[in-house]
Amino acid sequence: MLILGIDTSCDDTSAAVVEDGRRIVSNIVSSQSEIHAKYGGIVPELASRRHIEMIMPVVDEALLQAGIGLVDLAAVAVCHGPGLIGSLLVGCSFAKAASYARKIPLVAVNHLEGHVLSVFLGESVPAFPFLSLVVSGGHTSLYVAEDFGAYRELGRTRDDAAGEAYDKVSKLLGLGYPGGPLIDGLADKGDPNALEFPRAYLPESLDFSFSGLKTAVLNHLHNTARKTASSGLLPQGQIQDIAASFQKAVVDVLVRKTEWAIKRQGVSRVALSGGVSANRALRARMKAMASERGVEVFIPPVHLCTDNAAMIAAAGYHHARRGEYAGLALNPRAYLPL
Ligand code: KG4
Ligand code: ZN
């Protein structure tokens, strides 16, 4: 069964063709990072305008690379939320038009389900149930995946998402957008124990909180600037130490909370997904913790951690298999819990 997936939830325009929820036939991602970089974050109006320009060429390229036409599709699966409403509208309008014009069944996919199921596009796949940590620019949530379509949330961030904290700290350090890969790169050269930033463990809870950590970095920068009586950029060595210490605080919390959830739920498999799961330190620490506990770990290849339509097509396959189709009245939703 060939499914066309479409994702325009944030700042990437993506279309992909996936067979049977497992085999990627094509996966095109057109990034808008360059457009938003000079603003230090995503400008929603610019994002939706760019999606309008890119949606047709991106879908065409996905079909071309797959060597198929719209008529060969079993369904078109579109991400209808959560995300930026103007961005989501572009993908949903396109998918509805294609579905109507070519009489292809339409499937609506929650972006978070896409991230959870992105591990099924990797080489080895988890059996159910498994614990799933989704860490992205908009979300930081722990779920137990009982089956396809059956997810139970154990905890979520109470304020900033982990990726959001990376992006905001990157902006504070004058590094650019998106901040995750930039801090990931700099952290290697710094001392992760140079600065003691706070970790919000929220005892007894599997929720997360990263806004205090971001404020601690901001306070540190203010204090350093006051001491050196300079408002200019810090020396490179200090920026590397801040990046490394900040990253260690984020990774410590994510790994520790995942470990708590493994213990509480008694699961023996854990999956990691979302943009922040591209982070090398997080991948390494999660693997080390899992191997210590004798737990299997599943992490998609880096290009499938960040937003992509292959994960939407993979999730869409399971909806189609169960006969869960959407009508043309489908509307995108900025807020859409899994
Ligand atoms: O999943 P994603 O592409 O979009 C959302 O659904 O939000 O995640 C994007 C987020 C951004 O905040 C970006 O800074 C972060 O993932 N990210 C990383 C890395 N690569 C991307 N964070 C830490 N380390 C990375 N290597
Ligand atoms: Zn995402």
Coordinates of C-alpha atoms and ligand atoms in Angstrom, one line a residue:
M1 CA 0.0 0.0 0.0
L2 CA 1.6 3.3 -1.1
I3 CA 0.7 6.4 0.9
L4 CA 1.7 10.0 0.1
G5 CA 2.5 11.8 3.3
I6 CA 2.4 15.6 3.6
D7 CA 3.7 17.7 6.5
T8 CA 3.6 21.5 6.7
S9 CA 3.2 21.9 10.4
C10 CA 6.1 24.2 11.1
D11 CA 8.9 25.5 8.9
D12 CA 9.6 22.5 6.6
T13 CA 7.6 21.7 3.5
S14 CA 7.7 17.9 3.2
A15 CA 6.2 15.2 1.0
A16 CA 7.0 11.5 1.0
V17 CA 5.9 8.2 -0.4
V18 CA 6.0 5.2 2.0
E19 CA 5.1 1.6 1.4
D20 CA 3.2 -0.3 4.1
G21 CA 4.2 2.1 6.8
R22 CA 7.8 0.8 6.7
R23 CA 9.6 1.3 3.4
I24 CA 10.5 4.9 2.4
V25 CA 10.2 5.2 -1.4
S26 CA 10.8 9.0 -1.5
N27 CA 11.1 11.7 1.2
I28 CA 11.5 15.3 0.2
V29 CA 12.1 18.0 2.9
S30 CA 12.4 21.6 1.8
S31 CA 13.8 23.6 4.8
Q32 CA 13.0 27.2 5.5
S33 CA 15.8 27.7 8.0
E34 CA 17.5 30.3 5.9
I35 CA 14.4 32.5 5.8
H36 CA 13.8 32.4 9.5
A37 CA 17.5 32.5 10.6
K38 CA 17.8 36.2 10.6
Y39 CA 14.9 36.6 13.0
G40 CA 16.3 34.0 15.4
G41 CA 13.0 32.0 15.2
I42 CA 10.1 31.1 13.0
V43 CA 8.0 34.0 11.6
P44 CA 4.6 32.2 11.1
E45 CA 3.4 34.5 8.2
L46 CA 6.7 33.9 6.3
A47 CA 6.4 30.2 6.9
S48 CA 2.9 29.8 5.5
R49 CA 3.8 31.9 2.4
R50 CA 6.8 29.7 1.7
H51 CA 4.7 26.6 2.1
I52 CA 2.3 27.9 -0.6
E53 CA 5.3 28.3 -2.9
M54 CA 6.8 25.0 -2.2
I55 CA 4.0 22.5 -1.7
M56 CA 3.4 21.7 -5.4
P57 CA 7.1 21.3 -6.4
V58 CA 7.8 19.2 -3.2
V59 CA 4.9 16.8 -3.9
D60 CA 5.8 16.6 -7.6
E61 CA 9.4 15.7 -6.6
A62 CA 8.3 13.1 -4.1
L63 CA 6.1 11.4 -6.8
L64 CA 8.8 11.7 -9.4
Q65 CA 11.4 10.1 -7.2
A66 CA 9.0 7.3 -6.4
G67 CA 8.2 6.9 -10.1
I68 CA 4.5 7.0 -9.5
G69 CA 1.5 9.3 -10.1
L70 CA -1.4 10.3 -7.8
V71 CA -3.5 7.5 -9.2
D72 CA -1.1 4.9 -7.8
L73 CA -1.7 6.0 -4.2
A74 CA -3.9 4.1 -1.7
A75 CA -4.3 7.3 0.3
V76 CA -3.0 10.8 1.0
A77 CA -2.1 11.3 4.6
V78 CA -1.7 14.9 5.9
C79 CA -0.6 16.3 9.2
H80 CA -3.6 18.3 10.5
G81 CA -2.0 19.4 13.8
P82 CA -0.5 20.4 16.2
G83 CA 1.5 23.2 14.6
L84 CA 1.3 26.7 13.2
I85 CA -2.2 27.2 11.9
G86 CA -1.3 29.1 8.7
S87 CA 1.3 26.4 7.8
L88 CA -1.0 23.5 8.5
L89 CA -3.7 25.1 6.3
V90 CA -1.4 24.8 3.3
G91 CA -0.8 21.1 3.6
C92 CA -4.4 20.3 4.5
S93 CA -5.8 22.4 1.6
F94 CA -3.5 20.7 -0.8
A95 CA -4.3 17.2 0.5
K96 CA -8.0 17.8 0.4
A97 CA -7.8 19.2 -3.2
A98 CA -5.8 16.2 -4.3
S99 CA -8.2 13.8 -2.6
Y100 CA -11.2 15.4 -4.2
A101 CA -9.8 15.9 -7.7
R102 CA -8.3 12.4 -8.0
K103 CA -10.7 10.5 -5.7
I104 CA -7.9 9.4 -3.3
P105 CA -8.9 8.6 0.3
L106 CA -7.8 11.2 2.8
V107 CA -6.2 10.4 6.1
A108 CA -5.6 12.9 9.0
V109 CA -2.4 12.3 11.1
N110 CA -1.4 14.0 14.3
H111 CA 2.2 15.3 14.0
L112 CA 3.1 13.7 17.4
E113 CA 1.9 10.3 16.2
G114 CA 4.2 10.8 13.2
H115 CA 7.2 11.3 15.5
V116 CA 6.2 8.3 17.7
L117 CA 6.0 6.0 14.7
S118 CA 9.1 7.4 12.9
V119 CA 11.0 4.6 14.7
F120 CA 9.2 2.1 12.3
L121 CA 11.1 3.6 9.4
G122 CA 14.4 2.5 11.0
E123 CA 16.2 -0.8 10.5
S124 CA 15.0 -2.5 13.6
V125 CA 11.5 -1.8 15.0
P126 CA 10.1 -2.0 18.5
A127 CA 7.4 -4.5 19.6
F128 CA 4.5 -3.1 21.6
P129 CA 4.3 -1.8 24.3
F130 CA 7.2 0.6 24.3
L131 CA 8.0 3.9 26.0
S132 CA 8.3 6.8 23.6
L133 CA 10.0 10.1 24.4
V134 CA 9.2 12.8 21.8
V135 CA 11.5 15.8 22.1
S136 CA 11.0 18.5 19.5
G137 CA 10.8 22.2 19.1
G138 CA 7.2 22.3 20.1
H139 CA 6.9 19.2 22.4
T140 CA 8.6 17.2 25.1
S141 CA 6.4 14.3 26.1
L142 CA 6.6 10.8 27.3
Y143 CA 4.1 8.2 26.1
V144 CA 3.5 4.5 26.4
A145 CA 2.7 3.2 23.0
E146 CA 0.4 0.2 23.6
D147 CA -0.3 -0.4 19.9
F148 CA -0.7 1.5 16.6
G149 CA -3.2 4.3 17.5
A150 CA -3.1 3.6 21.2
Y151 CA -0.9 6.0 23.1
R152 CA -1.0 7.0 26.8
E153 CA 0.7 10.2 27.9
L154 CA 2.8 9.9 31.0
G155 CA 4.2 13.4 31.2
R156 CA 4.8 16.6 29.1
T157 CA 6.6 19.9 29.5
R158 CA 4.9 22.4 31.7
D159 CA 6.5 25.3 29.8
D160 CA 9.2 25.3 27.1
A161 CA 9.9 22.3 25.0
A162 CA 13.5 21.0 25.0
G163 CA 14.1 22.1 21.4
E164 CA 12.6 25.5 22.2
A165 CA 15.1 25.9 25.1
Y166 CA 17.9 25.0 22.6
D167 CA 16.6 27.6 20.2
K168 CA 16.2 30.3 22.8
V169 CA 19.6 29.8 24.4
S170 CA 21.1 29.8 21.0
K171 CA 19.5 33.2 20.3
L172 CA 20.8 34.5 23.7
L173 CA 24.3 33.3 22.7
G174 CA 24.0 35.1 19.4
L175 CA 24.5 31.8 17.5
G176 CA 21.5 31.6 15.2
Y177 CA 18.5 29.4 14.3
P178 CA 17.8 26.5 14.6
G179 CA 19.8 26.4 17.8
G180 CA 19.9 22.6 18.4
P181 CA 22.5 21.6 15.8
L182 CA 24.6 24.7 16.6
I183 CA 24.8 24.1 20.3
D184 CA 25.3 20.3 19.7
G185 CA 28.4 21.2 17.6
L186 CA 29.8 23.8 20.1
A187 CA 29.1 21.6 23.2
D188 CA 31.8 19.1 22.0
K189 CA 34.5 21.8 22.5
G190 CA 33.3 23.0 25.9
D191 CA 33.4 21.7 29.5
P192 CA 30.0 20.3 30.5
N193 CA 30.9 20.8 34.1
A194 CA 32.1 24.4 33.8
L195 CA 28.7 25.8 35.0
E196 CA 26.1 24.3 37.3
F197 CA 22.8 25.1 35.6
P198 CA 19.6 24.0 37.3
R199 CA 17.8 20.8 36.5
A200 CA 14.0 20.7 37.1
Y201 CA 13.4 17.1 38.1
L202 CA 9.9 17.8 39.5
P203 CA 9.9 14.9 42.0
E204 CA 7.1 12.3 41.6
S205 CA 6.2 13.7 38.2
L206 CA 7.1 12.7 34.6
D207 CA 6.4 16.3 33.5
F208 CA 9.3 18.4 32.3
S209 CA 10.2 22.1 32.7
F210 CA 13.0 23.9 30.8
S211 CA 12.1 27.6 31.2
G212 CA 14.1 27.9 34.5
L213 CA 17.2 26.6 32.7
K214 CA 16.8 29.1 30.0
T215 CA 16.5 31.9 32.5
A216 CA 19.6 30.6 34.4
V217 CA 21.6 30.9 31.1
L218 CA 20.2 34.5 30.7
N219 CA 21.1 35.4 34.3
H220 CA 24.6 34.0 33.8
L221 CA 25.1 36.1 30.6
H222 CA 23.9 39.2 32.4
N223 CA 26.2 38.6 35.4
T224 CA 29.2 37.9 33.2
A225 CA 28.5 41.0 31.1
R226 CA 28.3 43.1 34.3
K227 CA 31.5 41.7 35.7
T228 CA 33.5 42.3 32.5
A229 CA 31.7 45.6 31.9
S230 CA 31.2 44.6 28.4
S231 CA 28.0 44.1 26.4
G232 CA 29.7 42.5 23.5
L233 CA 29.9 38.8 22.7
L234 CA 31.7 36.5 25.1
P235 CA 35.0 34.8 24.2
Q236 CA 34.5 31.6 22.2
G237 CA 35.7 29.4 25.0
Q238 CA 33.1 30.7 27.4
I239 CA 30.3 30.2 24.8
Q240 CA 31.5 26.6 24.3
D241 CA 31.4 26.1 28.1
I242 CA 27.8 27.5 28.3
A243 CA 26.7 25.4 25.4
A244 CA 28.2 22.2 26.9
S245 CA 26.8 22.9 30.5
F246 CA 23.4 23.8 29.1
Q247 CA 23.3 20.7 27.0
K248 CA 24.3 18.5 29.9
A249 CA 21.5 19.9 32.0
V250 CA 18.9 19.1 29.3
V251 CA 20.2 15.6 28.6
D252 CA 20.5 14.8 32.3
V253 CA 16.8 15.6 32.8
L254 CA 15.6 13.8 29.6
V255 CA 17.6 10.6 30.4
R256 CA 16.8 10.6 34.1
K257 CA 13.0 11.0 33.5
T258 CA 13.0 8.3 30.8
E259 CA 14.7 6.0 33.3
W260 CA 12.0 6.8 35.9
A261 CA 9.3 6.0 33.4
I262 CA 11.0 2.7 32.4
K263 CA 11.0 1.7 36.1
R264 CA 7.5 2.8 36.8
Q265 CA 6.0 1.2 33.7
G266 CA 8.2 -1.9 33.7
V267 CA 8.7 -1.6 29.9
S268 CA 11.7 -3.2 28.2
R269 CA 11.8 -1.0 25.1
V270 CA 12.3 2.7 24.7
A271 CA 12.0 4.9 21.6
L272 CA 13.4 8.4 21.1
S273 CA 12.1 10.8 18.4
G274 CA 11.6 14.4 17.4
G275 CA 14.2 17.0 16.3
V276 CA 16.2 17.0 19.6
S277 CA 16.7 13.2 19.3
A278 CA 19.2 14.2 16.5
N279 CA 21.4 15.4 19.4
R280 CA 24.5 13.3 19.7
A281 CA 24.9 13.6 23.4
L282 CA 21.3 12.6 24.0
R283 CA 21.5 9.6 21.7
A284 CA 24.7 8.4 23.4
R285 CA 23.5 8.9 26.9
M286 CA 20.1 7.3 26.2
K287 CA 21.8 4.2 24.7
A288 CA 24.2 4.0 27.7
M289 CA 21.3 4.2 30.2
A290 CA 19.2 1.6 28.2
S291 CA 22.1 -0.8 28.0
E292 CA 22.8 -0.5 31.8
R293 CA 19.1 -1.4 32.4
G294 CA 19.0 -4.1 29.8
V295 CA 16.4 -2.1 27.8
E296 CA 16.3 -2.0 24.0
V297 CA 16.5 1.4 22.5
F298 CA 15.2 2.6 19.1
I299 CA 16.2 5.9 17.6
P300 CA 15.5 6.9 14.0
P301 CA 18.4 7.9 11.7
V302 CA 19.1 11.7 12.1
H303 CA 17.3 12.8 9.0
L304 CA 14.1 11.2 10.3
C305 CA 14.3 12.8 13.7
T306 CA 13.5 16.3 12.5
D307 CA 10.2 17.0 10.7
N308 CA 9.6 14.9 7.6
A309 CA 6.5 13.6 5.7
A310 CA 7.7 9.9 5.7
M311 CA 6.6 9.6 9.4
I312 CA 3.2 11.1 8.5
A313 CA 2.8 8.6 5.7
A314 CA 3.9 5.7 8.0
A315 CA 1.3 6.7 10.6
G316 CA -1.2 7.3 7.8
Y317 CA -0.8 3.7 6.7
H318 CA -2.1 2.4 10.0
H319 CA -5.1 4.7 9.9
A320 CA -5.9 3.5 6.3
R321 CA -5.4 -0.1 7.3
R322 CA -8.1 0.4 10.0
G323 CA -10.4 2.3 7.6
E324 CA -10.0 5.6 9.5
Y325 CA -10.5 8.2 6.8
A326 CA -11.1 11.9 7.0
G327 CA -13.7 13.9 5.0
L328 CA -13.2 17.1 3.1
A329 CA -14.5 19.0 6.1
L330 CA -11.1 18.3 7.7
N331 CA -9.7 21.4 9.4
P332 CA -6.2 21.9 10.8
R333 CA -5.8 22.4 14.6
A334 CA -3.0 24.4 16.1
Y335 CA -3.6 22.6 19.4
L336 CA -4.2 18.8 19.0
P337 CA -3.3 16.4 21.8
L338 CA -2.3 12.9 20.8
Ligands
KG4_1 O1 10.8 17.8 15.3 P1 11.3 19.1 14.8 O2 12.0 19.1 13.5 O3 10.1 20.1 14.7 C1 9.1 20.2 15.7 O4 8.1 19.4 15.6 O5 9.2 21.1 16.6 O6 12.2 19.7 15.9 C2 12.9 20.9 15.7 C3 13.7 21.2 17.0 C4 14.4 22.5 17.0 O7 14.1 23.2 18.2 C5 15.9 22.2 16.8 O8 16.7 23.2 17.4 C6 16.0 20.9 17.5 O9 14.8 20.2 17.1 N1 17.2 20.1 17.1 C7 18.2 19.8 17.9 C8 19.2 19.1 17.1 N2 18.7 19.1 15.8 C9 17.5 19.7 15.8 N3 18.3 19.9 19.2 C10 19.5 19.5 19.8 N4 20.4 18.9 19.1 C11 20.3 18.7 17.7 N5 21.3 18.1 17.1
ZN2 ZN 8.0 17.7 14.7

